[in-house]
Coordinates of N, CA and C in Angstrom, one line a residue:
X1 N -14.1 197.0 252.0 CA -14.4 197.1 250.6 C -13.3 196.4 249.7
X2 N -12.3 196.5 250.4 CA -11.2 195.5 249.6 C -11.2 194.2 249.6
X3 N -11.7 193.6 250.6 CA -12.0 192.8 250.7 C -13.0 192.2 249.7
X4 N -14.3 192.9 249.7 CA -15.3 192.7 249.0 C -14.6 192.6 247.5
X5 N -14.2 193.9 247.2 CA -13.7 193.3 245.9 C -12.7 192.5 245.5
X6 N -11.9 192.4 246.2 CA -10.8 191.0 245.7 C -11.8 189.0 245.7
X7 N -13.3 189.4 246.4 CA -14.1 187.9 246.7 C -15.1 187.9 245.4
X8 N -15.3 189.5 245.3 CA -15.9 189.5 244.0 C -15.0 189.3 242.6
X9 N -13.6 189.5 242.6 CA -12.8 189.1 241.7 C -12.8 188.0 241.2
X10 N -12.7 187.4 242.3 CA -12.2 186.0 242.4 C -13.3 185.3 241.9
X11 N -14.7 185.4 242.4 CA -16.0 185.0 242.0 C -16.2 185.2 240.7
X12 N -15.9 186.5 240.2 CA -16.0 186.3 238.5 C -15.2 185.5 237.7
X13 N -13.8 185.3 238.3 CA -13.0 184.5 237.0 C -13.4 183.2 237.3
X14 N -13.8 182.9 238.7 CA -14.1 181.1 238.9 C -15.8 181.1 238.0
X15 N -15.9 182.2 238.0 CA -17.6 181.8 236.8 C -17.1 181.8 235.5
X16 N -16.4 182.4 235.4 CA -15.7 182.6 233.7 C -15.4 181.2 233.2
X17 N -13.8 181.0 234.0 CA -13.5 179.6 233.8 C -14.4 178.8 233.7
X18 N -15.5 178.2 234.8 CA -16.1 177.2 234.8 C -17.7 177.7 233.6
X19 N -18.1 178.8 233.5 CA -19.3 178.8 232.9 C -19.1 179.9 231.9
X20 N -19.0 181.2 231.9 CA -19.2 181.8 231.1 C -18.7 181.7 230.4
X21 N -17.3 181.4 229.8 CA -16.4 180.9 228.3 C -17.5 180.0 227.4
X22 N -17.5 178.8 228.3 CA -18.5 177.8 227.4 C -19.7 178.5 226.7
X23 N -20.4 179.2 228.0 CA -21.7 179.9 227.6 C -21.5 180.7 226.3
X24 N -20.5 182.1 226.3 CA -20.3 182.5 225.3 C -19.4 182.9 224.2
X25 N -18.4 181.6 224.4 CA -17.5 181.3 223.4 C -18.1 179.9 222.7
X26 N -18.3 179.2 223.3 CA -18.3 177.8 222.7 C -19.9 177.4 222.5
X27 N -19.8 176.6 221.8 CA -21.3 175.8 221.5 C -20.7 174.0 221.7
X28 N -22.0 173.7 222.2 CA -22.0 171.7 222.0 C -22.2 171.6 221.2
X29 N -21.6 170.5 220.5 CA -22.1 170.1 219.3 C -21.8 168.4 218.9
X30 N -22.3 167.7 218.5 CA -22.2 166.6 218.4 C -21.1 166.0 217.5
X31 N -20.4 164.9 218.0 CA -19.0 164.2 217.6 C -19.1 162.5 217.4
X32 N -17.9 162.0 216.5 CA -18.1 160.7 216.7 C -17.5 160.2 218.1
X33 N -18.0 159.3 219.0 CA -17.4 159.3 219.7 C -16.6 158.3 219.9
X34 N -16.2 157.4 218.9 CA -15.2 156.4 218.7 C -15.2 156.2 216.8
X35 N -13.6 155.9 216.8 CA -13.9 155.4 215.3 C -14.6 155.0 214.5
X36 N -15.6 155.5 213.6 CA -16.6 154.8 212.4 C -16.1 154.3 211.1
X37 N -16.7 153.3 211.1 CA -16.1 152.9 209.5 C -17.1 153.6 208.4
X38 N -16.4 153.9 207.4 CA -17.4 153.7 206.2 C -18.5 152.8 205.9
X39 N -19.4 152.9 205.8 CA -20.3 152.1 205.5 C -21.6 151.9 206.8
X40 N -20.6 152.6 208.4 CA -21.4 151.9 209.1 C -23.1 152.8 209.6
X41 N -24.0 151.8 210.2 CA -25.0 152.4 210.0 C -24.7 153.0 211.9
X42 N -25.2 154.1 211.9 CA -24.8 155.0 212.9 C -25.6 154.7 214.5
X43 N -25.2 154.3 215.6 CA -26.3 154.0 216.7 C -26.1 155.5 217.9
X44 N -26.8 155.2 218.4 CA -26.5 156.8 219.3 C -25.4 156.2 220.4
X45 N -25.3 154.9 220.7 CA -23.7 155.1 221.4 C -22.4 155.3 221.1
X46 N -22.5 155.7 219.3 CA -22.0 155.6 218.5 C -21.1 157.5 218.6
X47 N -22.2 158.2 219.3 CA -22.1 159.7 219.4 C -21.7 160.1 220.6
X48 N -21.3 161.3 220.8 CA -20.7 162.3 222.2 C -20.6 163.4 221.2
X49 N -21.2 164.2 222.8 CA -21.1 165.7 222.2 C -19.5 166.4 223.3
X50 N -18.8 167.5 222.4 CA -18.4 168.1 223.0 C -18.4 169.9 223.0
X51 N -17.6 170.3 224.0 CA -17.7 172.6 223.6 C -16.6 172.5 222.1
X52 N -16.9 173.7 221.7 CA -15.9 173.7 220.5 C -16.6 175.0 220.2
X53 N -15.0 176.1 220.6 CA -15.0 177.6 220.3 C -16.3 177.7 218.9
X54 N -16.9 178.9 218.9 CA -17.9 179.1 217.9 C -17.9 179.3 216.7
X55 N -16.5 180.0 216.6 CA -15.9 179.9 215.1 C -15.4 178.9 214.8
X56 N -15.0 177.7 215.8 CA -14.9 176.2 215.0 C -16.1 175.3 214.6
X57 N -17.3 175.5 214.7 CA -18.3 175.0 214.3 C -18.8 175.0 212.9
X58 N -18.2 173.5 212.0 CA -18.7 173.6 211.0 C -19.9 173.5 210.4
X59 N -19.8 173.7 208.9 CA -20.8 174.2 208.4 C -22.3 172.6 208.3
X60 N -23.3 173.1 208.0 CA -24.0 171.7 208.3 C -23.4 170.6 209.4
X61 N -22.9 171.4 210.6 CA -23.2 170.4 211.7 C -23.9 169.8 212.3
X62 N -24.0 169.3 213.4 CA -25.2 169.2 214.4 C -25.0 169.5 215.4
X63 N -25.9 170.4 216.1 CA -25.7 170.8 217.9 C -25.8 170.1 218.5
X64 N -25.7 169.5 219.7 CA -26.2 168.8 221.2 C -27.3 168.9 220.8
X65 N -28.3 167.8 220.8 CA -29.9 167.5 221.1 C -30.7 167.2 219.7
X66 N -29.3 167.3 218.4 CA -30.1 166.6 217.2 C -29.6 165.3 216.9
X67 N -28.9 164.3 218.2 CA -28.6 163.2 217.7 C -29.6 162.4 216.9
X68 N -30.9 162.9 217.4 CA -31.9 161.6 216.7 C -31.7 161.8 215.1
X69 N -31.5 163.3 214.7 CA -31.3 163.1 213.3 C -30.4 161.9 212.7
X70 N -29.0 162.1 213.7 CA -28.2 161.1 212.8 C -28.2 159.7 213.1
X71 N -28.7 159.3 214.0 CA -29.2 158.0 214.8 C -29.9 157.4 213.3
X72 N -29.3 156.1 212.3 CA -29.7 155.6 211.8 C -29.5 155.2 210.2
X73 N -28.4 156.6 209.8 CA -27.9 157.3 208.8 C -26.8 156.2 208.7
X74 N -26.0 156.2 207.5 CA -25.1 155.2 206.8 C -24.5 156.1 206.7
X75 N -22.5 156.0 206.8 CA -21.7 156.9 207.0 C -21.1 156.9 205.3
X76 N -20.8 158.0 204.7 CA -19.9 158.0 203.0 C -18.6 157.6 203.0
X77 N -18.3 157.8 204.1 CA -16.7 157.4 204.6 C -16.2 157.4 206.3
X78 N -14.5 157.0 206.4 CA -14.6 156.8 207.8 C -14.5 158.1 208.5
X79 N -14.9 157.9 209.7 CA -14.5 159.5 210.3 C -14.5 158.5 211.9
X80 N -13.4 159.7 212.1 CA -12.7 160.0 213.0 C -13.0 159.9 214.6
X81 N -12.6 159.4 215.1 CA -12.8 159.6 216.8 C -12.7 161.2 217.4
X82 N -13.9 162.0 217.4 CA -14.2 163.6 218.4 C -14.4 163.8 216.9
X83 N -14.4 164.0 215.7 CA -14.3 164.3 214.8 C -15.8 164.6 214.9
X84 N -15.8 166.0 214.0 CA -17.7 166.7 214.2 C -18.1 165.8 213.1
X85 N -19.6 165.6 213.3 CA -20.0 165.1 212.0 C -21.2 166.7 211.5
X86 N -20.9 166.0 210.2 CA -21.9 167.1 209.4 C -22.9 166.2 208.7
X87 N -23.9 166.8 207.7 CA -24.8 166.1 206.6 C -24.3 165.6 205.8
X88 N -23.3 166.3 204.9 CA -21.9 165.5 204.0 C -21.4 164.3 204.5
X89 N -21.3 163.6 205.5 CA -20.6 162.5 205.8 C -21.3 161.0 205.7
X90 N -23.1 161.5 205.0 CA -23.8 160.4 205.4 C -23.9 160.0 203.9
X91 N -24.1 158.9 203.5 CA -24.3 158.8 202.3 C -25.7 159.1 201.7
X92 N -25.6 159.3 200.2 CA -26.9 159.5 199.7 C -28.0 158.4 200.2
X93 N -28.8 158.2 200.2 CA -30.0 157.7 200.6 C -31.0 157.1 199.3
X94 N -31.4 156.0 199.0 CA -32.4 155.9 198.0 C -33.2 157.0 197.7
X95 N -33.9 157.6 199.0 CA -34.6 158.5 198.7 C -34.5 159.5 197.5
X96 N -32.9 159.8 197.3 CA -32.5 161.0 196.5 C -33.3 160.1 194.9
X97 N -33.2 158.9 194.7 CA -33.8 158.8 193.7 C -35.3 158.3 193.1
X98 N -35.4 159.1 191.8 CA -36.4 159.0 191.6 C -36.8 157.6 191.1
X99 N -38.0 157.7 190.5 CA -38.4 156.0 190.1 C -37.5 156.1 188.8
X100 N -37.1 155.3 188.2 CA -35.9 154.4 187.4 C -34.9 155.3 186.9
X101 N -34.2 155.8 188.3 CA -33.0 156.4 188.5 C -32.0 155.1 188.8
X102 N -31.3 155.3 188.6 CA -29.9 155.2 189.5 C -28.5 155.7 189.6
X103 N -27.5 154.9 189.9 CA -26.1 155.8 190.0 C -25.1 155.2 188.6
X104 N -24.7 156.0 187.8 CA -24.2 155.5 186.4 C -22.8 156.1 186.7
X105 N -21.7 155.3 186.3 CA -20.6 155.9 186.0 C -20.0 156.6 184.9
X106 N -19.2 157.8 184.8 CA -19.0 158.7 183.7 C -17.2 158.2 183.7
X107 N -16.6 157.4 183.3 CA -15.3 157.0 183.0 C -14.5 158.5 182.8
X108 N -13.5 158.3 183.3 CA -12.2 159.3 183.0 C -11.6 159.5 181.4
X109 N -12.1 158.3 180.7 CA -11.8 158.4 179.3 C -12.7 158.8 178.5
X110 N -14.0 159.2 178.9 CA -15.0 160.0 178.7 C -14.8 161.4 178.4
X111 N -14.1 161.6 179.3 CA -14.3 163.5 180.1 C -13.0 163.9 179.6
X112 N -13.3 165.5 178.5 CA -12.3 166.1 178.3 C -12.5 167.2 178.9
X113 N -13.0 167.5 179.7 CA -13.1 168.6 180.6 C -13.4 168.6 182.1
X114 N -13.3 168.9 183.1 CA -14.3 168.9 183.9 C -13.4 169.7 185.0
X115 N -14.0 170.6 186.2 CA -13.4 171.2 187.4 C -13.2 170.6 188.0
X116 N -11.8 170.9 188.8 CA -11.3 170.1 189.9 C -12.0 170.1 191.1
X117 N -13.2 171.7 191.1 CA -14.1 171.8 192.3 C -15.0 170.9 192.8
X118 N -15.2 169.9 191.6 CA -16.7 169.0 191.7 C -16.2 168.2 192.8
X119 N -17.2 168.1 193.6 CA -17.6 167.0 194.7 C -19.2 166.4 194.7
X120 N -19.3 165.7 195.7 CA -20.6 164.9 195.3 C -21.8 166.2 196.0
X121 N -22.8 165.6 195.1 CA -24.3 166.6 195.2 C -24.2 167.8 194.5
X122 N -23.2 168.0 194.0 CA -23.0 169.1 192.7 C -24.7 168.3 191.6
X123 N -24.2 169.7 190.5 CA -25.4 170.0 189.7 C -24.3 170.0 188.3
X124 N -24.2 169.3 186.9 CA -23.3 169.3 186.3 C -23.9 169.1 185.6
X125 N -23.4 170.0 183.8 CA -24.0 169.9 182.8 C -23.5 169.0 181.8
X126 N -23.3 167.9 180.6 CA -23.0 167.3 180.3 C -23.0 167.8 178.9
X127 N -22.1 168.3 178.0 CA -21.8 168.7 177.2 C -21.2 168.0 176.0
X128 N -21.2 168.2 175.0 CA -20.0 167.8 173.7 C -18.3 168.8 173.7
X129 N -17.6 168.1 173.7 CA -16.2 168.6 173.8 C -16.3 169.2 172.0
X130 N -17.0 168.0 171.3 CA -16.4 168.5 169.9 C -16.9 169.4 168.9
X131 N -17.5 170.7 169.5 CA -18.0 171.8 169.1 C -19.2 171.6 168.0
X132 N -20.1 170.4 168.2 CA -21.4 170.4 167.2 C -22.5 170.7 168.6
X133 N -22.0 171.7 169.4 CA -23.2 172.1 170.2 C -24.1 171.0 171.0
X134 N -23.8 169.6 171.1 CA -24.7 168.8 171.8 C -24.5 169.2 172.7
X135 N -26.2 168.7 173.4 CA -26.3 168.9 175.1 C -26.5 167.5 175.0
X136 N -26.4 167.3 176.2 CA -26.7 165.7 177.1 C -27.4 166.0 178.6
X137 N -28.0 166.7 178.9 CA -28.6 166.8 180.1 C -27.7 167.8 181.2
X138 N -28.8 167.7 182.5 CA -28.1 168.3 183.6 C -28.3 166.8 184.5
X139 N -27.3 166.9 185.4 CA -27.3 165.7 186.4 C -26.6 165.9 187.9
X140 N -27.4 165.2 188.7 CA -26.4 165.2 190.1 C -25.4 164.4 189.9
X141 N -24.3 164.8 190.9 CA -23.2 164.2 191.1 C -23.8 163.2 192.2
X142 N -23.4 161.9 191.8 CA -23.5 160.9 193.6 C -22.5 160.9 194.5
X143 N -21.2 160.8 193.6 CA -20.1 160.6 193.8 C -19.0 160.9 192.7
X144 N -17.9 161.4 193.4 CA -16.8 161.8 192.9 C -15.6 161.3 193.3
X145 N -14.9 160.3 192.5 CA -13.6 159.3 192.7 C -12.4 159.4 192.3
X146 N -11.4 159.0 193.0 CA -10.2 158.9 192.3 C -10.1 157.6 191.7
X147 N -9.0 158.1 191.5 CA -8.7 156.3 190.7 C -8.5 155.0 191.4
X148 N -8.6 154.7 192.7 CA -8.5 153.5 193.6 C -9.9 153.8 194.2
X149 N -10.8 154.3 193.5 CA -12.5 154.3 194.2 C -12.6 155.0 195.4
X150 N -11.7 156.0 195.8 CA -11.7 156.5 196.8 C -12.7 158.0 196.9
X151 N -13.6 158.3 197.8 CA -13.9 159.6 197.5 C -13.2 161.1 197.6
X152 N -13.6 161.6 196.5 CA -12.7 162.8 196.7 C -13.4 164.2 197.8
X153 N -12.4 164.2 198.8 CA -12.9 165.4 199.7 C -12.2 166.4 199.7
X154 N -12.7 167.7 200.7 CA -11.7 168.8 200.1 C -11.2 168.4 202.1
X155 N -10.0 169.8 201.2 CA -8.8 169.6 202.7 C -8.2 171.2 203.3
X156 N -8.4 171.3 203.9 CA -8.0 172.6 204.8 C -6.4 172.6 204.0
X157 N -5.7 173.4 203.8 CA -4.6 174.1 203.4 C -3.0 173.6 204.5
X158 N -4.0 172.7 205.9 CA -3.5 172.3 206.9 C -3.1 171.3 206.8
X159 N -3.8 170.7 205.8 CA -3.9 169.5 205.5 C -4.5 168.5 206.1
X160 N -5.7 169.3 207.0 CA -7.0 168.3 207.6 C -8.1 168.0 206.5
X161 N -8.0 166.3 206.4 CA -9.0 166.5 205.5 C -10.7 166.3 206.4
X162 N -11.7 167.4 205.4 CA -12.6 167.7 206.3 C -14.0 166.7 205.6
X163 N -14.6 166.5 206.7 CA -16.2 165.6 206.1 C -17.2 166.4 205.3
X164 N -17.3 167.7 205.6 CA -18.5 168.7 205.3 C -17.4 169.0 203.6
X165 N -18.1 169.5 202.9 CA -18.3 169.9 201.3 C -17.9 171.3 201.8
X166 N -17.0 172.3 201.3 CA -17.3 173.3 201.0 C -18.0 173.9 200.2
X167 N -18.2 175.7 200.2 CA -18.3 176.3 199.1 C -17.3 175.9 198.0
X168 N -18.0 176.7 196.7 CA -17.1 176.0 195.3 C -15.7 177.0 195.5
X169 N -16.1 178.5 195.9 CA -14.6 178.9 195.8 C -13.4 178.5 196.9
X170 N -14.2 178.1 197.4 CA -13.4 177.4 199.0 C -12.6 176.0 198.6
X171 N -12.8 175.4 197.9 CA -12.6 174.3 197.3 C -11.2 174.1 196.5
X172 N -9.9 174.9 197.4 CA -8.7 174.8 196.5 C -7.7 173.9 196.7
X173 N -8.4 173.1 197.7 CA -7.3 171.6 198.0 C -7.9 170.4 197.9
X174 N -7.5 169.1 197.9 CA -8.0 168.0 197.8 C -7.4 166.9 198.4
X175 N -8.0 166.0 199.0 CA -7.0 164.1 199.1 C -6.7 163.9 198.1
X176 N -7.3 164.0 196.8 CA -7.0 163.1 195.7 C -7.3 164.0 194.3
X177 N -6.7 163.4 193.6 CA -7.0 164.2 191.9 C -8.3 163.0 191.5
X178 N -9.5 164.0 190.9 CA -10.3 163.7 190.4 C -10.0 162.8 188.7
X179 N -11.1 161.3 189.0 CA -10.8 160.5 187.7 C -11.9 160.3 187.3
X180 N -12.8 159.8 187.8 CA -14.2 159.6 187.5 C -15.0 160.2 188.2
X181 N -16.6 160.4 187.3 CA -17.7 160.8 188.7 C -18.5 159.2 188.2
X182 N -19.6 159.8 189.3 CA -20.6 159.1 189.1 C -22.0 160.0 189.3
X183 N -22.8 159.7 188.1 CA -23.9 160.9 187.9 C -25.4 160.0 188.3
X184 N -26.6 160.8 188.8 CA -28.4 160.5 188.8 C -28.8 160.0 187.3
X185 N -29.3 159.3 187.1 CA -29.8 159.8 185.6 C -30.8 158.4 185.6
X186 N -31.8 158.3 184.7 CA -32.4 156.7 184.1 C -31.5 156.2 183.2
X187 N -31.7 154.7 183.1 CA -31.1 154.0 181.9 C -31.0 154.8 180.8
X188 N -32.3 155.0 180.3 CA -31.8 155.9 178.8 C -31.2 157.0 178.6
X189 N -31.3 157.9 179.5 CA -30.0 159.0 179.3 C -29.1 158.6 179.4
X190 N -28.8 157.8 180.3 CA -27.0 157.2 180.7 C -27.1 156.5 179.1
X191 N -27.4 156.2 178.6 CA -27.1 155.0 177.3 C -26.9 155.9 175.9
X192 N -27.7 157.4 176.1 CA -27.7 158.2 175.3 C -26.3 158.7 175.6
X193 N -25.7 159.5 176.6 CA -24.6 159.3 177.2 C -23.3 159.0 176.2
X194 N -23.7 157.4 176.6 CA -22.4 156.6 176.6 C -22.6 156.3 175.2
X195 N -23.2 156.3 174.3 CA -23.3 156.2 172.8 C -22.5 157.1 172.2
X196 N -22.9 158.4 172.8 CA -21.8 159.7 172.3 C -20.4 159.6 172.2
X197 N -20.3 159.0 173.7 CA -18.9 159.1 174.1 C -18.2 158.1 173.5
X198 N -18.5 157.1 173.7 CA -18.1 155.8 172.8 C -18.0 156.1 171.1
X199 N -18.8 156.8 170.3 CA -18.5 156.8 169.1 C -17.7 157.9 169.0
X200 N -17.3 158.6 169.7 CA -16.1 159.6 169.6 C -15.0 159.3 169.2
X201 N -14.5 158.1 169.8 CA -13.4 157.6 169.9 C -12.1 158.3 170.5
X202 N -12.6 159.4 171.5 CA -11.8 159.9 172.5 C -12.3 160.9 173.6
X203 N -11.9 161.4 174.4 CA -12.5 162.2 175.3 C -13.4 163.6 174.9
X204 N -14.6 162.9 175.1 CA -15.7 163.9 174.2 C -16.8 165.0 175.0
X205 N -16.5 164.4 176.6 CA -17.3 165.3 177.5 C -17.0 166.2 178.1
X206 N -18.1 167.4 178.2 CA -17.3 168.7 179.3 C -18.7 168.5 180.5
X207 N -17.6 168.3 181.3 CA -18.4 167.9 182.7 C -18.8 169.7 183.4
X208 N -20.0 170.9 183.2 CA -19.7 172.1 183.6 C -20.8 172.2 184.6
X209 N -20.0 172.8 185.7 CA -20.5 173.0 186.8 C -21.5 173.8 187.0
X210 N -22.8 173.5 187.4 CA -24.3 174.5 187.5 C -24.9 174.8 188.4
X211 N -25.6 175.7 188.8 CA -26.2 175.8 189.9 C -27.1 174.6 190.0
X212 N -27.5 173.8 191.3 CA -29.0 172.8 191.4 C -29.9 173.5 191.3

C-alpha cells in the first residue's frame, strides 16, 4: 500500500505539472509572434499562441482558434514580440464610417477643456467653453494624440504600456499627455465646428465625455 501510494503520488504531481496547471490555471491565447510594425497588415505567420495564468488574460483578447479573426486586420500601433493582441490594437476600419464621414482634427488650441481619460472609440460631446449654452454635436473619437502624432495609450502603474483600452476609471496612467483628438463627423459639422472655434479667438471647446 505504500508503495501504491507513493506511485500514485508521484503520478499526480507529473499530471499536475505537465497537464492539470495549464488545464486549470491557464488559458491559450493568441500573441504576436515576432515584432509588428504599425501599420502592418496582419498574416497568420505573423501569430503564436501561448498558456498565460487566467487572471492574465486581457480584456478583448483572443483565445487559441480565433486567429482567422485577426488574419487580415491593420495594426494602430507597434506591438511587441509574445505581446497578446486585443481588438484595440487594430485600427479603425472604413467600415466605422458612414457615407460622407470622415476623420477631422480638433487642434489643442481649440479645446478648453477636455479629460485626460479620453482614448480612441470614446463617445464625446462638443460643447461651448463660453457659457452661451452651444452645443456642437456628439462624436466618436478616431484617435487621440500627443503632440509628435503619437497615440495616446493607457499604462499599468508598472509602467507596461498596454494595447487594449481600459475602463474610464481604470484609466489613471498614460505614455503621453493628451494634445489633440481627432473626431467622426461630415464636412459640415466639422466646418460648423471650426467656425466656432476660430471666431472665439481662444480656446472655446469642452471636449465631455459620454456614454456611446
Amino acid at each position: 500500500m505504500g508503495v501504491l501510494l507513493a506511485i500514485l503520488s508521484v503520478a499526480g504531481l507529473v499530471f499536475w505539472e505537465t497537464t492539470g496547471r495549464s488545464k486549470l490555471l491557464m488559458d491559450r491565447v493568441v500573441v504576436a509572434g515576432a515584432d509588428i510594425r504599425a501599420g502592418a497588415v496582419v498574416r497568420a505567420d505573423m501569430l503564436a499562441t501561448v498558456l498565460v495564468p487566467k487572471d492574465g488574460v486581457i480584456e478583448n483578447g483572443f483565445s487559441a482558434g480565433r486567429e482567422k479573426e485577426i488574419v487580415g486586420k491593420r495594426t494602430a500601433w507597434p506591438v511587441s514580440a509574445r505581446q497578446q493582441l486585443s481588438s484595440d490594437v487594430f485600427a479603425l476600419e472604413e467600415s466605422y464610417l458612414k457615407e460622407g464621414e470622415s476623420f477631422f482634427v480638433i487642434p489643442a488650441a481649440w479645446i478648453a477643456m477636455r479629460s485626460s481619460a479620453l482614448r480612441r472609440g470614446d463617445t464625446v460631446e462638443i460643447a461651448s467653453a463660453l457659457g452661451d449654452g452651444t452645443g456642437l454635436g456628439r462624436y466618436r473619437l478616431a484617435f487621440v494624440k500627443d503632440a509628435g502624432e503619437l497615440e495616446v495609450r493607457d499604462m499599468l502603474p508598472s509602467g507596461e504600456t498596454l494595447s487594449e483600452t481600459l475602463d474610464r476609471k481604470s484609466r489613471t496612467d498614460a505614455n503621453a499627455m493628451i494634445d489633440h483628438v481627432e473626431i467622426i463627423a461630415t464636412k459640415a459639422a466639422y466646418e460648423t465646428i471650426r467656425a466656432f472655434a476660430e471666431s472665439a479667438g481662444a480656446p472655446s471647446l469642452l471636449l465631455i465625455q459620454r456614454e456611446g
